[in-house]
mmCIF file of C-alpha atoms and ligand atoms in Angstrom:
data_model
loop_
_atom_site.group_PDB
_atom_site.id
_atom_site.type_symbol
_atom_site.label_atom_id
_atom_site.label_comp_id
_atom_site.label_asym_id
_atom_site.label_seq_id
_atom_site.Cartn_x
_atom_site.Cartn_y
_atom_site.Cartn_z
ATOM 1 C CA MET A 464 -106.799 -30.245 223.452
ATOM 2 C CA PRO A 465 -106.014 -30.453 219.911
ATOM 3 C CA THR A 466 -107.444 -33.009 218.201
ATOM 4 C CA ASN A 467 -104.683 -35.426 216.456
ATOM 5 C CA PRO A 468 -105.569 -38.488 216.756
ATOM 6 C CA ASN A 469 -102.525 -39.526 218.177
ATOM 7 C CA THR A 470 -102.517 -37.337 221.228
ATOM 8 C CA VAL A 471 -101.339 -39.207 224.104
ATOM 9 C CA PRO A 472 -104.195 -39.425 227.044
ATOM 10 C CA GLN A 473 -102.832 -39.190 230.383
ATOM 11 C CA HIS A 474 -103.557 -41.770 232.702
ATOM 12 C CA THR A 475 -101.291 -41.509 235.273
ATOM 13 C CA GLU A 476 -103.602 -40.726 238.686
ATOM 14 C CA GLY A 477 -104.252 -43.710 240.544
ATOM 15 C CA LEU A 478 -103.603 -46.289 238.626
ATOM 16 C CA ARG A 479 -103.468 -49.659 240.072
ATOM 17 C CA TRP A 480 -101.057 -50.486 238.104
ATOM 18 C CA PRO A 481 -99.409 -46.959 236.486
ATOM 19 C CA VAL A 482 -97.666 -46.560 233.279
ATOM 20 C CA GLU A 483 -94.684 -44.167 232.803
ATOM 21 C CA PRO A 484 -93.534 -41.597 233.191
ATOM 22 C CA ALA A 485 -94.055 -43.529 236.408
ATOM 23 C CA GLN A 486 -92.688 -47.228 235.516
ATOM 24 C CA GLY A 487 -89.110 -46.815 237.495
ATOM 25 C CA GLY A 488 -86.346 -48.829 237.852
ATOM 26 C CA TRP A 489 -84.700 -52.372 239.655
ATOM 27 C CA TYR A 490 -82.506 -51.703 242.218
ATOM 28 C CA THR A 491 -80.745 -54.777 244.944
ATOM 29 C CA ASP A 492 -78.445 -54.308 247.950
ATOM 30 C CA ALA A 493 -75.539 -54.463 245.109
ATOM 31 C CA GLU A 494 -76.583 -50.442 244.343
ATOM 32 C CA HIS A 495 -77.111 -48.952 248.131
ATOM 33 C CA GLN A 496 -73.389 -50.747 248.389
ATOM 34 C CA ALA A 497 -72.064 -49.398 245.922
ATOM 35 C CA LEU A 498 -73.832 -46.411 246.250
ATOM 36 C CA LEU A 499 -72.315 -45.540 249.665
ATOM 37 C CA LYS A 500 -69.662 -47.019 249.099
ATOM 38 C CA VAL A 501 -68.761 -43.725 246.136
ATOM 39 C CA TRP A 502 -70.500 -41.629 248.734
ATOM 40 C CA THR A 503 -68.104 -42.259 251.130
ATOM 41 C CA GLU A 504 -65.617 -41.802 248.824
ATOM 42 C CA SER A 505 -66.091 -38.521 247.982
ATOM 43 C CA ASP A 506 -68.359 -36.730 250.777
ATOM 44 C CA ASP A 507 -64.494 -35.397 251.836
ATOM 45 C CA TRP A 508 -62.699 -31.421 250.876
ATOM 46 C CA ARG A 509 -60.164 -33.348 249.386
ATOM 47 C CA THR A 510 -61.495 -35.558 247.545
ATOM 48 C CA GLY A 511 -65.406 -34.377 246.843
ATOM 49 C CA TRP A 512 -67.415 -35.832 243.131
ATOM 50 C CA LYS A 513 -65.832 -34.451 240.654
ATOM 51 C CA GLN A 514 -62.136 -36.455 239.651
ATOM 52 C CA CYS A 515 -63.589 -39.781 238.111
ATOM 53 C CA ALA A 516 -62.525 -42.529 237.462
ATOM 54 C CA TYR A 517 -65.339 -44.054 238.186
ATOM 55 C CA CYS A 518 -66.628 -43.467 234.651
ATOM 56 C CA GLY A 519 -64.155 -44.507 233.135
ATOM 57 C CA ALA A 520 -64.133 -47.767 234.803
ATOM 58 C CA PHE A 521 -68.338 -47.815 233.418
ATOM 59 C CA GLU A 522 -66.623 -46.962 230.414
ATOM 60 C CA ASP A 523 -64.580 -49.957 229.788
ATOM 61 C CA ALA A 524 -66.802 -52.061 231.663
ATOM 62 C CA PHE A 525 -69.924 -50.798 229.338
ATOM 63 C CA ALA A 526 -66.654 -50.572 225.947
ATOM 64 C CA ALA A 527 -66.280 -54.815 226.314
ATOM 65 C CA HIS A 528 -69.386 -55.855 227.032
ATOM 66 C CA THR A 529 -70.702 -54.471 223.877
ATOM 67 C CA GLY A 530 -67.785 -56.042 222.014
ATOM 68 C CA VAL A 531 -66.580 -52.232 220.583
ATOM 69 C CA GLU A 532 -63.650 -50.470 220.400
ATOM 70 C CA HIS A 533 -65.348 -47.103 222.552
ATOM 71 C CA ALA A 534 -68.053 -45.924 224.627
ATOM 72 C CA VAL A 535 -67.946 -42.711 225.789
ATOM 73 C CA SER A 536 -71.053 -41.004 228.826
ATOM 74 C CA PHE A 537 -73.038 -38.975 228.547
ATOM 75 C CA ASN A 538 -75.310 -37.059 231.435
ATOM 76 C CA SER A 539 -78.251 -38.383 228.241
ATOM 77 C CA GLY A 540 -79.479 -40.320 226.372
ATOM 78 C CA GLY A 541 -80.480 -36.947 224.871
ATOM 79 C CA THR A 542 -77.726 -34.861 225.076
ATOM 80 C CA ALA A 543 -75.291 -37.779 223.285
ATOM 81 C CA MET A 544 -78.277 -37.725 220.716
ATOM 82 C CA GLU A 545 -77.334 -34.239 219.963
ATOM 83 C CA MET A 546 -72.820 -34.622 219.860
ATOM 84 C CA VAL A 547 -73.083 -37.301 217.819
ATOM 85 C CA LEU A 548 -74.825 -35.821 214.704
ATOM 86 C CA ARG A 549 -72.576 -32.256 215.605
ATOM 87 C CA HIS A 550 -69.694 -33.659 215.015
ATOM 88 C CA LEU A 551 -71.322 -34.237 211.080
ATOM 89 C CA GLN A 552 -71.499 -30.207 211.426
ATOM 90 C CA LEU A 553 -74.409 -30.627 208.891
ATOM 91 C CA ALA A 554 -75.149 -28.141 206.645
ATOM 92 C CA PRO A 555 -78.651 -27.216 206.510
ATOM 93 C CA GLU A 556 -79.315 -29.384 203.078
ATOM 94 C CA ASP A 557 -77.383 -31.676 204.630
ATOM 95 C CA GLU A 558 -80.645 -34.894 204.967
ATOM 96 C CA VAL A 559 -80.510 -36.938 207.698
ATOM 97 C CA ILE A 560 -83.402 -40.188 207.381
ATOM 98 C CA SER A 561 -85.488 -41.565 210.446
ATOM 99 C CA CYS A 562 -88.484 -43.696 211.104
ATOM 100 C CA ALA A 563 -91.618 -41.403 211.671
ATOM 101 C CA LEU A 564 -92.541 -43.376 214.703
ATOM 102 C CA ASN A 565 -90.545 -42.690 216.920
ATOM 103 C CA PHE A 566 -89.587 -40.313 219.983
ATOM 104 C CA VAL A 567 -88.979 -36.553 219.680
ATOM 105 C CA GLY A 568 -85.472 -36.919 221.052
ATOM 106 C CA PRO A 569 -84.115 -37.816 217.715
ATOM 107 C CA HIS A 570 -85.688 -35.800 215.761
ATOM 108 C CA ILE A 571 -85.833 -32.775 217.793
ATOM 109 C CA ALA A 572 -81.474 -33.673 217.180
ATOM 110 C CA VAL A 573 -81.384 -33.380 213.920
ATOM 111 C CA ILE A 574 -83.212 -30.166 213.615
ATOM 112 C CA GLY A 575 -81.218 -28.730 217.144
ATOM 113 C CA GLN A 576 -77.823 -29.922 215.329
ATOM 114 C CA GLY A 577 -78.984 -27.897 211.951
ATOM 115 C CA GLY A 578 -79.853 -30.674 208.798
ATOM 116 C CA ARG A 579 -82.686 -31.911 207.650
ATOM 117 C CA LEU A 580 -85.253 -34.459 208.599
ATOM 118 C CA VAL A 581 -86.292 -36.323 206.535
ATOM 119 C CA LEU A 582 -88.738 -38.478 207.938
ATOM 120 C CA ALA A 583 -89.543 -42.622 206.430
ATOM 121 C CA GLU A 584 -91.719 -45.839 207.432
ATOM 122 C CA PRO A 585 -92.017 -47.989 209.534
ATOM 123 C CA ASP A 586 -92.224 -51.748 208.967
ATOM 124 C CA PRO A 587 -95.620 -53.655 210.119
ATOM 125 C CA VAL A 588 -94.588 -56.023 212.090
ATOM 126 C CA THR A 589 -91.816 -54.370 214.539
ATOM 127 C CA LEU A 590 -92.098 -51.320 213.599
ATOM 128 C CA ASN A 591 -89.011 -50.529 213.003
ATOM 129 C CA LEU A 592 -87.721 -48.612 210.721
ATOM 130 C CA ASP A 593 -88.138 -50.050 206.945
ATOM 131 C CA PRO A 594 -85.287 -50.318 204.456
ATOM 132 C CA ALA A 595 -87.432 -50.225 201.775
ATOM 133 C CA ASP A 596 -88.542 -46.567 202.460
ATOM 134 C CA THR A 597 -85.239 -45.569 203.380
ATOM 135 C CA GLU A 598 -84.211 -46.164 199.838
ATOM 136 C CA ARG A 599 -87.200 -44.490 198.428
ATOM 137 C CA VAL A 600 -85.766 -41.452 200.797
ATOM 138 C CA MET A 601 -82.670 -41.440 199.718
ATOM 139 C CA SER A 602 -80.971 -38.744 198.135
ATOM 140 C CA GLN A 603 -77.386 -37.007 197.088
ATOM 141 C CA HIS A 604 -77.530 -34.837 199.817
ATOM 142 C CA THR A 605 -78.070 -38.014 202.483
ATOM 143 C CA ARG A 606 -75.491 -37.841 205.530
ATOM 144 C CA ALA A 607 -77.212 -40.223 208.312
ATOM 145 C CA ILE A 608 -79.265 -42.857 208.385
ATOM 146 C CA LEU A 609 -80.400 -42.723 211.954
ATOM 147 C CA ILE A 610 -81.982 -45.793 213.335
ATOM 148 C CA THR A 611 -84.373 -46.344 216.585
ATOM 149 C CA HIS A 612 -84.174 -49.558 217.738
ATOM 150 C CA TRP A 613 -88.675 -49.869 218.821
ATOM 151 C CA ASN A 614 -89.525 -50.375 221.950
ATOM 152 C CA GLY A 615 -86.631 -53.022 221.897
ATOM 153 C CA ALA A 616 -87.106 -55.057 218.879
ATOM 154 C CA VAL A 617 -83.525 -54.847 217.371
ATOM 155 C CA ALA A 618 -83.206 -53.939 214.250
ATOM 156 C CA ASP A 619 -81.357 -55.413 211.328
ATOM 157 C CA LEU A 620 -78.088 -52.748 210.388
ATOM 158 C CA ARG A 621 -77.674 -55.058 207.513
ATOM 159 C CA PRO A 622 -80.311 -52.992 205.020
ATOM 160 C CA PHE A 623 -79.180 -49.979 205.352
ATOM 161 C CA LEU A 624 -75.154 -50.746 205.661
ATOM 162 C CA ASP A 625 -75.472 -51.390 201.929
ATOM 163 C CA LEU A 626 -78.101 -48.585 200.878
ATOM 164 C CA ALA A 627 -75.103 -45.962 202.070
ATOM 165 C CA ALA A 628 -72.281 -47.608 200.878
ATOM 166 C CA ALA A 629 -74.840 -47.853 197.631
ATOM 167 C CA HIS A 630 -75.715 -43.700 197.450
ATOM 168 C CA PRO A 631 -72.467 -42.287 199.275
ATOM 169 C CA HIS A 632 -73.202 -38.518 200.102
ATOM 170 C CA PRO A 633 -70.518 -37.171 196.625
ATOM 171 C CA VAL A 634 -68.915 -35.332 199.352
ATOM 172 C CA HIS A 635 -68.586 -37.061 202.734
ATOM 173 C CA GLY A 636 -68.803 -40.961 201.451
ATOM 174 C CA PRO A 637 -71.719 -42.808 202.917
ATOM 175 C CA PRO A 638 -74.216 -42.213 205.094
ATOM 176 C CA VAL A 639 -72.920 -43.091 208.643
ATOM 177 C CA VAL A 640 -75.642 -45.223 211.033
ATOM 178 C CA ILE A 641 -76.351 -43.756 213.820
ATOM 179 C CA VAL A 642 -78.306 -46.121 216.270
ATOM 180 C CA ASP A 643 -80.936 -45.126 219.345
ATOM 181 C CA ALA A 644 -80.596 -47.701 221.059
ATOM 182 C CA ALA A 645 -81.973 -46.726 224.201
ATOM 183 C CA ARG A 646 -84.349 -49.217 224.356
ATOM 184 C CA ALA A 647 -81.676 -51.696 223.663
ATOM 185 C CA CYS A 648 -79.937 -51.132 225.582
ATOM 186 C CA GLY A 649 -78.291 -55.631 226.064
ATOM 187 C CA GLY A 650 -80.133 -56.681 222.724
ATOM 188 C CA ARG A 651 -78.333 -58.826 220.150
ATOM 189 C CA THR A 652 -79.037 -57.839 216.242
ATOM 190 C CA PRO A 653 -79.423 -61.282 213.646
ATOM 191 C CA SER A 654 -75.987 -60.859 213.367
ATOM 192 C CA GLY A 655 -75.897 -62.261 217.233
ATOM 193 C CA ALA A 656 -73.582 -58.653 217.989
ATOM 194 C CA ARG A 657 -74.221 -56.543 220.658
ATOM 195 C CA VAL A 658 -76.390 -53.980 220.045
ATOM 196 C CA GLY A 659 -74.060 -50.779 219.460
ATOM 197 C CA ALA A 660 -71.229 -53.188 218.478
ATOM 198 C CA GLU A 661 -72.925 -52.157 214.924
ATOM 199 C CA GLY A 662 -73.187 -49.134 212.260
ATOM 200 C CA TRP A 663 -70.906 -45.304 213.523
ATOM 201 C CA ALA A 664 -72.444 -44.462 216.300
ATOM 202 C CA THR A 665 -74.634 -46.170 218.305
ATOM 203 C CA VAL A 666 -76.463 -43.657 221.927
ATOM 204 C CA PHE A 667 -78.198 -45.322 225.167
ATOM 205 C CA SER A 668 -79.954 -43.741 228.371
ATOM 206 C CA PHE A 669 -80.046 -44.463 230.804
ATOM 207 C CA GLU A 670 -82.708 -43.211 232.110
ATOM 208 C CA SER A 671 -85.389 -43.641 234.658
ATOM 209 C CA LYS A 672 -87.200 -46.244 232.684
ATOM 210 C CA LYS A 673 -84.959 -47.830 231.317
ATOM 211 C CA LEU A 674 -83.362 -50.962 230.903
ATOM 212 C CA MET A 675 -80.760 -50.249 232.909
ATOM 213 C CA THR A 676 -80.515 -46.770 235.121
ATOM 214 C CA THR A 677 -78.373 -44.347 236.613
ATOM 215 C CA LEU A 678 -80.073 -43.104 239.770
ATOM 216 C CA GLY A 679 -83.007 -41.822 236.389
ATOM 217 C CA GLN A 680 -80.686 -39.546 234.320
ATOM 218 C CA GLY A 681 -77.894 -41.343 231.836
ATOM 219 C CA GLY A 682 -76.502 -42.456 228.725
ATOM 220 C CA MET A 683 -73.243 -44.001 226.776
ATOM 221 C CA VAL A 684 -72.169 -43.453 223.209
ATOM 222 C CA THR A 685 -70.668 -46.313 221.350
ATOM 223 C CA THR A 686 -68.940 -46.563 218.051
ATOM 224 C CA SER A 687 -65.636 -47.730 216.527
ATOM 225 C CA ASP A 688 -64.296 -44.945 215.079
ATOM 226 C CA PRO A 689 -61.413 -43.643 217.372
ATOM 227 C CA LYS A 690 -62.466 -39.759 216.182
ATOM 228 C CA LEU A 691 -65.217 -39.385 216.817
ATOM 229 C CA ALA A 692 -64.799 -40.753 219.998
ATOM 230 C CA GLU A 693 -61.702 -38.393 221.323
ATOM 231 C CA ARG A 694 -64.040 -34.749 220.062
ATOM 232 C CA LEU A 695 -67.438 -36.815 222.210
ATOM 233 C CA ARG A 696 -64.900 -36.413 225.414
ATOM 234 C CA TRP A 697 -64.134 -32.788 224.462
ATOM 235 C CA LEU A 698 -67.558 -32.033 223.687
ATOM 236 C CA ARG A 699 -69.321 -33.531 226.759
ATOM 237 C CA ALA A 700 -66.347 -31.362 228.636
ATOM 238 C CA TYR A 701 -65.482 -27.983 227.980
ATOM 239 C CA GLY A 702 -63.924 -28.693 224.288
ATOM 240 C CA GLY A 703 -60.528 -28.590 225.427
ATOM 241 C CA ARG A 704 -58.361 -25.775 224.770
ATOM 242 C CA ASP A 705 -59.520 -24.544 222.021
ATOM 243 C CA GLN A 706 -63.256 -26.191 220.380
ATOM 244 C CA TRP A 707 -66.814 -25.223 221.675
ATOM 245 C CA GLY A 708 -67.435 -27.952 224.227
ATOM 246 C CA THR A 709 -70.160 -27.600 227.138
ATOM 247 C CA ASN A 710 -70.623 -29.869 230.767
ATOM 248 C CA GLN A 711 -71.789 -32.990 229.979
ATOM 249 C CA MET A 712 -70.657 -35.741 233.089
ATOM 250 C CA LEU A 713 -72.189 -38.268 233.556
ATOM 251 C CA SER A 714 -71.519 -38.331 237.703
ATOM 252 C CA LYS A 715 -68.906 -40.212 239.629
ATOM 253 C CA ALA A 716 -71.797 -42.039 241.531
ATOM 254 C CA GLN A 717 -74.362 -42.812 238.781
ATOM 255 C CA ALA A 718 -71.077 -44.101 236.909
ATOM 256 C CA ALA A 719 -70.947 -46.315 240.062
ATOM 257 C CA VAL A 720 -73.997 -47.185 239.674
ATOM 258 C CA GLY A 721 -74.295 -47.853 236.004
ATOM 259 C CA LEU A 722 -71.143 -51.047 236.803
ATOM 260 C CA VAL A 723 -73.416 -53.113 239.275
ATOM 261 C CA GLN A 724 -76.531 -52.314 236.327
ATOM 262 C CA LEU A 725 -74.052 -53.885 233.350
ATOM 263 C CA SER A 726 -73.722 -55.857 235.358
ATOM 264 C CA ARG A 727 -77.345 -57.616 236.251
ATOM 265 C CA LEU A 728 -78.766 -56.436 232.935
ATOM 266 C CA ASP A 729 -78.973 -59.749 230.570
ATOM 267 C CA GLU A 730 -80.400 -60.853 234.043
ATOM 268 C CA MET A 731 -83.142 -57.838 234.187
ATOM 269 C CA ASN A 732 -83.384 -58.066 230.326
ATOM 270 C CA SER A 733 -83.875 -61.979 230.512
ATOM 271 C CA ALA A 734 -86.484 -61.631 233.171
ATOM 272 C CA ARG A 735 -88.533 -58.961 231.135
ATOM 273 C CA VAL A 736 -88.617 -60.810 227.791
ATOM 274 C CA LEU A 737 -89.746 -63.984 229.826
ATOM 275 C CA ARG A 738 -92.780 -61.615 231.191
ATOM 276 C CA ALA A 739 -93.123 -60.004 227.598
ATOM 277 C CA HIS A 740 -93.900 -64.002 226.300
ATOM 278 C CA SER A 741 -95.959 -65.355 228.420
ATOM 279 C CA ARG A 742 -97.968 -61.824 228.152
ATOM 280 C CA THR A 743 -98.023 -63.173 224.735
ATOM 281 C CA ARG A 744 -98.879 -66.269 224.918
ATOM 282 C CA ALA A 745 -101.546 -65.250 227.523
ATOM 283 C CA LEU A 746 -102.707 -62.585 224.616
ATOM 284 C CA ALA A 747 -102.227 -64.864 221.574
ATOM 285 C CA ASP A 748 -106.080 -66.162 221.275
ATOM 286 C CA ILE A 749 -107.974 -61.685 220.904
ATOM 287 C CA GLU A 750 -109.021 -61.479 217.878
ATOM 288 C CA GLU A 751 -108.688 -58.531 217.798
ATOM 289 C CA LEU A 752 -105.565 -57.684 218.990
ATOM 290 C CA THR A 753 -102.310 -57.717 216.917
ATOM 291 C CA LEU A 754 -99.203 -59.196 219.216
ATOM 292 C CA PRO A 755 -95.850 -58.395 219.249
ATOM 293 C CA PRO A 756 -93.598 -60.459 217.365
ATOM 294 C CA THR A 757 -92.529 -63.032 219.531
ATOM 295 C CA LEU A 758 -88.493 -63.294 219.572
ATOM 296 C CA ASP A 759 -85.398 -64.615 221.661
ATOM 297 C CA ASN A 760 -82.128 -64.262 221.546
ATOM 298 C CA GLY A 761 -82.144 -60.692 223.007
ATOM 299 C CA GLN A 762 -83.556 -59.809 219.582
ATOM 300 C CA HIS A 763 -86.137 -58.198 221.012
ATOM 301 C CA LEU A 764 -85.781 -56.967 225.113
ATOM 302 C CA TYR A 765 -89.052 -55.751 225.205
ATOM 303 C CA TYR A 766 -88.690 -52.698 226.503
ATOM 304 C CA ARG A 767 -93.225 -52.243 225.330
ATOM 305 C CA HIS A 768 -95.642 -54.883 224.666
ATOM 306 C CA ASN A 769 -97.274 -53.021 221.553
ATOM 307 C CA LEU A 770 -100.399 -54.560 221.227
ATOM 308 C CA LEU A 771 -102.680 -53.073 217.509
ATOM 309 C CA VAL A 772 -106.022 -52.345 217.835
ATOM 310 C CA PRO A 773 -107.957 -53.633 214.481
ATOM 311 C CA GLU A 774 -108.238 -50.433 211.671
ATOM 312 C CA LYS A 775 -111.851 -50.391 212.585
ATOM 313 C CA TRP A 776 -110.627 -48.983 216.667
ATOM 314 C CA ALA A 777 -107.688 -47.052 215.042
ATOM 315 C CA GLY A 778 -107.879 -43.475 217.196
ATOM 316 C CA ALA A 779 -111.005 -43.518 218.563
ATOM 317 C CA GLY A 780 -111.814 -46.810 219.753
ATOM 318 C CA ARG A 781 -108.089 -47.352 220.650
ATOM 319 C CA HIS A 782 -108.588 -44.422 223.816
ATOM 320 C CA GLU A 783 -111.536 -45.811 224.657
ATOM 321 C CA LEU A 784 -109.442 -49.123 225.367
ATOM 322 C CA MET A 785 -106.968 -47.489 227.258
ATOM 323 C CA ASN A 786 -109.506 -45.414 228.729
ATOM 324 C CA HIS A 787 -111.467 -48.070 229.823
ATOM 325 C CA LEU A 788 -107.941 -50.053 231.184
ATOM 326 C CA ALA A 789 -107.436 -46.983 233.063
ATOM 327 C CA ASN A 790 -110.647 -46.437 235.200
ATOM 328 C CA ARG A 791 -112.229 -50.275 235.342
ATOM 329 C CA TYR A 792 -109.035 -52.073 235.444
ATOM 330 C CA GLY A 793 -107.059 -49.777 236.917
ATOM 331 C CA VAL A 794 -104.218 -50.806 233.882
ATOM 332 C CA GLY A 795 -102.076 -47.671 231.824
ATOM 333 C CA SER A 796 -101.442 -48.634 229.212
ATOM 334 C CA ILE A 797 -99.833 -45.210 226.842
ATOM 335 C CA ILE A 798 -99.630 -45.006 222.996
ATOM 336 C CA SER A 799 -95.150 -45.388 222.875
ATOM 337 C CA ASP A 800 -94.831 -43.448 220.904
ATOM 338 C CA PRO A 801 -96.946 -41.645 218.553
ATOM 339 C CA VAL A 802 -96.204 -40.346 214.880
ATOM 340 C CA THR A 803 -93.539 -37.445 216.322
ATOM 341 C CA TYR A 804 -94.932 -35.036 213.106
ATOM 342 C CA LEU A 805 -97.965 -34.709 214.410
ATOM 343 C CA GLY A 806 -98.135 -34.679 218.291
ATOM 344 C CA HIS A 807 -94.796 -32.125 218.016
ATOM 345 C CA GLY A 808 -95.564 -28.585 216.878
ATOM 346 C CA LEU A 809 -91.388 -27.831 215.994
ATOM 347 C CA ILE A 810 -91.460 -31.130 214.810
ATOM 348 C CA ARG A 811 -94.562 -30.765 211.779
ATOM 349 C CA GLU A 812 -92.585 -27.562 211.271
ATOM 350 C CA HIS A 813 -89.811 -29.083 209.694
ATOM 351 C CA THR A 814 -91.104 -31.531 207.960
ATOM 352 C CA ARG A 815 -93.405 -29.469 206.166
ATOM 353 C CA GLY A 816 -94.563 -31.639 203.457
ATOM 354 C CA GLN A 817 -94.086 -34.425 204.439
ATOM 355 C CA ARG A 818 -96.009 -37.264 205.651
ATOM 356 C CA CYS A 819 -95.729 -40.814 206.554
ATOM 357 C CA PRO A 820 -99.405 -42.581 205.698
ATOM 358 C CA ARG A 821 -98.288 -45.737 208.008
ATOM 359 C CA ALA A 822 -96.989 -44.490 210.519
ATOM 360 C CA GLU A 823 -99.819 -42.372 211.724
ATOM 361 C CA GLN A 824 -101.927 -45.496 210.649
ATOM 362 C CA LEU A 825 -100.368 -48.113 213.133
ATOM 363 C CA ALA A 826 -100.078 -44.754 214.997
ATOM 364 C CA ALA A 827 -103.518 -43.943 215.461
ATOM 365 C CA ARG A 828 -103.936 -48.374 216.730
ATOM 366 C CA LEU A 829 -101.044 -48.794 218.700
ATOM 367 C CA LEU A 830 -101.101 -48.911 222.392
ATOM 368 C CA CYS A 831 -98.703 -50.396 224.773
ATOM 369 C CA PRO A 832 -100.849 -51.103 228.471
ATOM 370 C CA ILE A 833 -97.466 -51.658 231.329
ATOM 371 C CA LEU A 834 -94.476 -54.630 231.042
ATOM 372 C CA HIS A 835 -92.167 -55.419 233.671
ATOM 373 C CA PRO A 836 -90.044 -57.416 234.741
ATOM 374 C CA ARG A 837 -91.158 -56.609 238.962
ATOM 375 C CA ILE A 838 -95.086 -56.867 238.036
ATOM 376 C CA SER A 839 -95.571 -59.722 240.168
ATOM 377 C CA PRO A 840 -97.116 -63.420 238.471
ATOM 378 C CA GLY A 841 -100.622 -62.488 240.500
ATOM 379 C CA ASP A 842 -100.180 -58.949 239.366
ATOM 380 C CA GLU A 843 -99.435 -60.141 235.111
ATOM 381 C CA ALA A 844 -103.023 -62.450 235.747
ATOM 382 C CA ALA A 845 -104.519 -59.898 236.607
ATOM 383 C CA ILE A 846 -103.015 -57.018 234.014
ATOM 384 C CA CYS A 847 -103.268 -60.004 230.792
ATOM 385 C CA CYS A 848 -107.409 -59.971 232.288
ATOM 386 C CA ALA A 849 -108.287 -56.878 231.737
ATOM 387 C CA ILE A 850 -106.430 -56.008 229.265
ATOM 388 C CA ARG A 851 -109.003 -59.312 228.192
ATOM 389 C CA GLN A 852 -112.221 -58.395 229.479
ATOM 390 C CA ALA A 853 -111.774 -54.675 227.625
ATOM 391 C CA THR A 854 -111.521 -56.473 224.614
ATOM 392 C CA ALA A 855 -114.157 -58.375 224.490
ATOM 393 C CA ASP A 856 -116.078 -55.347 226.487
ATOM 394 C CA LEU A 857 -115.776 -53.039 223.311
ATOM 395 C CA VAL A 858 -116.686 -54.901 220.596
ATOM 396 C CA ARG A 859 -119.657 -54.952 222.296
ATOM 397 C CA THR A 860 -120.065 -51.540 221.542
ATOM 398 C CA ARG A 861 -117.670 -51.722 218.647
ATOM 399 C CA PRO A 862 -117.819 -54.388 216.702
ATOM 400 C CA THR A 863 -115.660 -55.419 214.311
ATOM 401 C CA ASP A 864 -117.075 -57.238 211.653
HETATM 402 C C1 LIG B 1443 -85.749 -42.081 226.513
HETATM 403 C C2 LIG B 1443 -85.194 -42.017 225.126
HETATM 404 C C3 LIG B 1443 -84.833 -40.888 224.349
HETATM 405 C C4 LIG B 1443 -84.131 -40.549 225.732
HETATM 406 O O1 LIG B 1443 -83.122 -41.085 225.663
HETATM 407 P P1 LIG B 1443 -82.530 -39.498 227.578
HETATM 408 O O2 LIG B 1443 -82.409 -40.267 228.709
HETATM 409 O O3 LIG B 1443 -83.665 -39.671 228.484
HETATM 410 O O4 LIG B 1443 -82.791 -38.371 227.305
HETATM 411 C C5 LIG B 1443 -83.920 -41.253 223.710
HETATM 412 N N1 LIG B 1443 -84.429 -42.358 222.145
HETATM 413 C C6 LIG B 1443 -85.828 -43.413 222.653
HETATM 414 C C7 LIG B 1443 -86.117 -43.788 221.669
HETATM 415 C C8 LIG B 1443 -85.677 -43.009 223.901
HETATM 416 O O5 LIG B 1443 -86.651 -44.123 224.333
#
C-alpha cells in the first residue's frame, strides 16, 4: 500500500451506517409507476426502447427548472464533462484551471481532451476553488476555469467571470467558466439563480449517490450557448453526418424516472439540508471538529457533511478517527475527496511540478461521515453521539494541546 497520507481507507464492510459506494438514492411509488409505464410502452417490437420522447421532456423540464435555455442529457456526468471540454478543441498548451481538492473525474477529462490541467487552492471554509489563487495561476494560455461546487457548497461564480473577462486568451477571448455541479443539483448561487443558469456550461450527474438519481447512472449539461448545445446533441449521437461522435444517450427508462426525481428534487434537498443543519448544531460544541458552514437558501446542499480534524491529527489521527468510528460505532466515513494529484497516477504525471499545500493540508484533516436524508432521526442521533464519543476517545490518546 502507498504511504500517501490522503489514501482513502475503506470502510464499507458490515457497517451499520455504510458510506459510499453503498449510499443510494431516494425513490417513491411515483418513480415505480413511471418505470412500469415506460416498460409497458416499450416492451413491444414495434416500439422498443430507443425513440426517446422522454429524454426531450426530461431535458425541457430540467432547463425550465434551472432557468436556462438548453439542457442536454448524457449517460453520465463523466461523459458530459468530456464532451463539453471536447468542444473547446484544447491544444496541448491550453490551460484549464481547477481546484486541487476534487473528484478525479473532471481532472481526467481535461487530460483526456488534451489540455493542460492547472491546479489551484481551495477556499479554507467552503473548500471551493479560491478566486485569489485562481488569479495567481491565470495566464495567456488559460482557456477555461473549471469550478466544482464542492460537496454541495455552491461557489459564487461572479469573481471567476470577472477574472475571465480580465484575462482574455489572445485567440479565443475570455476563458469560459465550466461548472461541475454533480454534487449541487437544485442549488442556488449567491445571486439567487439556480445552479446551472450561470457560467458557460454546467455538468450534472444523476449517478446513484447524487442528489437526484436516474437508476444508477445519468448526466446533464445546461448552457445558454446554442452552439454548444447543438454540438453536444451530435457528439452523444454518433456525430450526425460528418463529425466524430459516439453513443452517450440517457435511456428512456432513466429519463422517465428523472422527470419524477426532478419534481421531487427540492423536497429531497430540503430534507437533506435540515438533517445537515441539525447535525451541525448537534456537533457545534466539539472543540476539535471544524464543521461545514451553515448556509441557507439552497447555497449549500450538503452532499457531504465535511468535518475537519485539528492540524495535529492530520493524516494518521484522522485515519484513526475514521477507523474508530467504523470499528467501534459502525459509522462509515469517507475522505471526499483527497487531493487528486496525490491519489491518481495519471493526474500526478500530468501536473508534475505543481503543488497545492493548502489543499494537501485540508485533505489530510478531512473526513465525511455518512449523511443521507433517509437516515431516521433516531439513527441520526446515534451517529452524532458516535462522532462525539469517537472524538473524545481520540483526545485521550492524542491530546491536541
Ligand atoms: C459524481 C461526480 C462526477 C461524475 O459523475 P458520473 O455521473 O458518476 O460520471 C463528477 N464530478 C463530481 C464532483 C462528482 O461528484
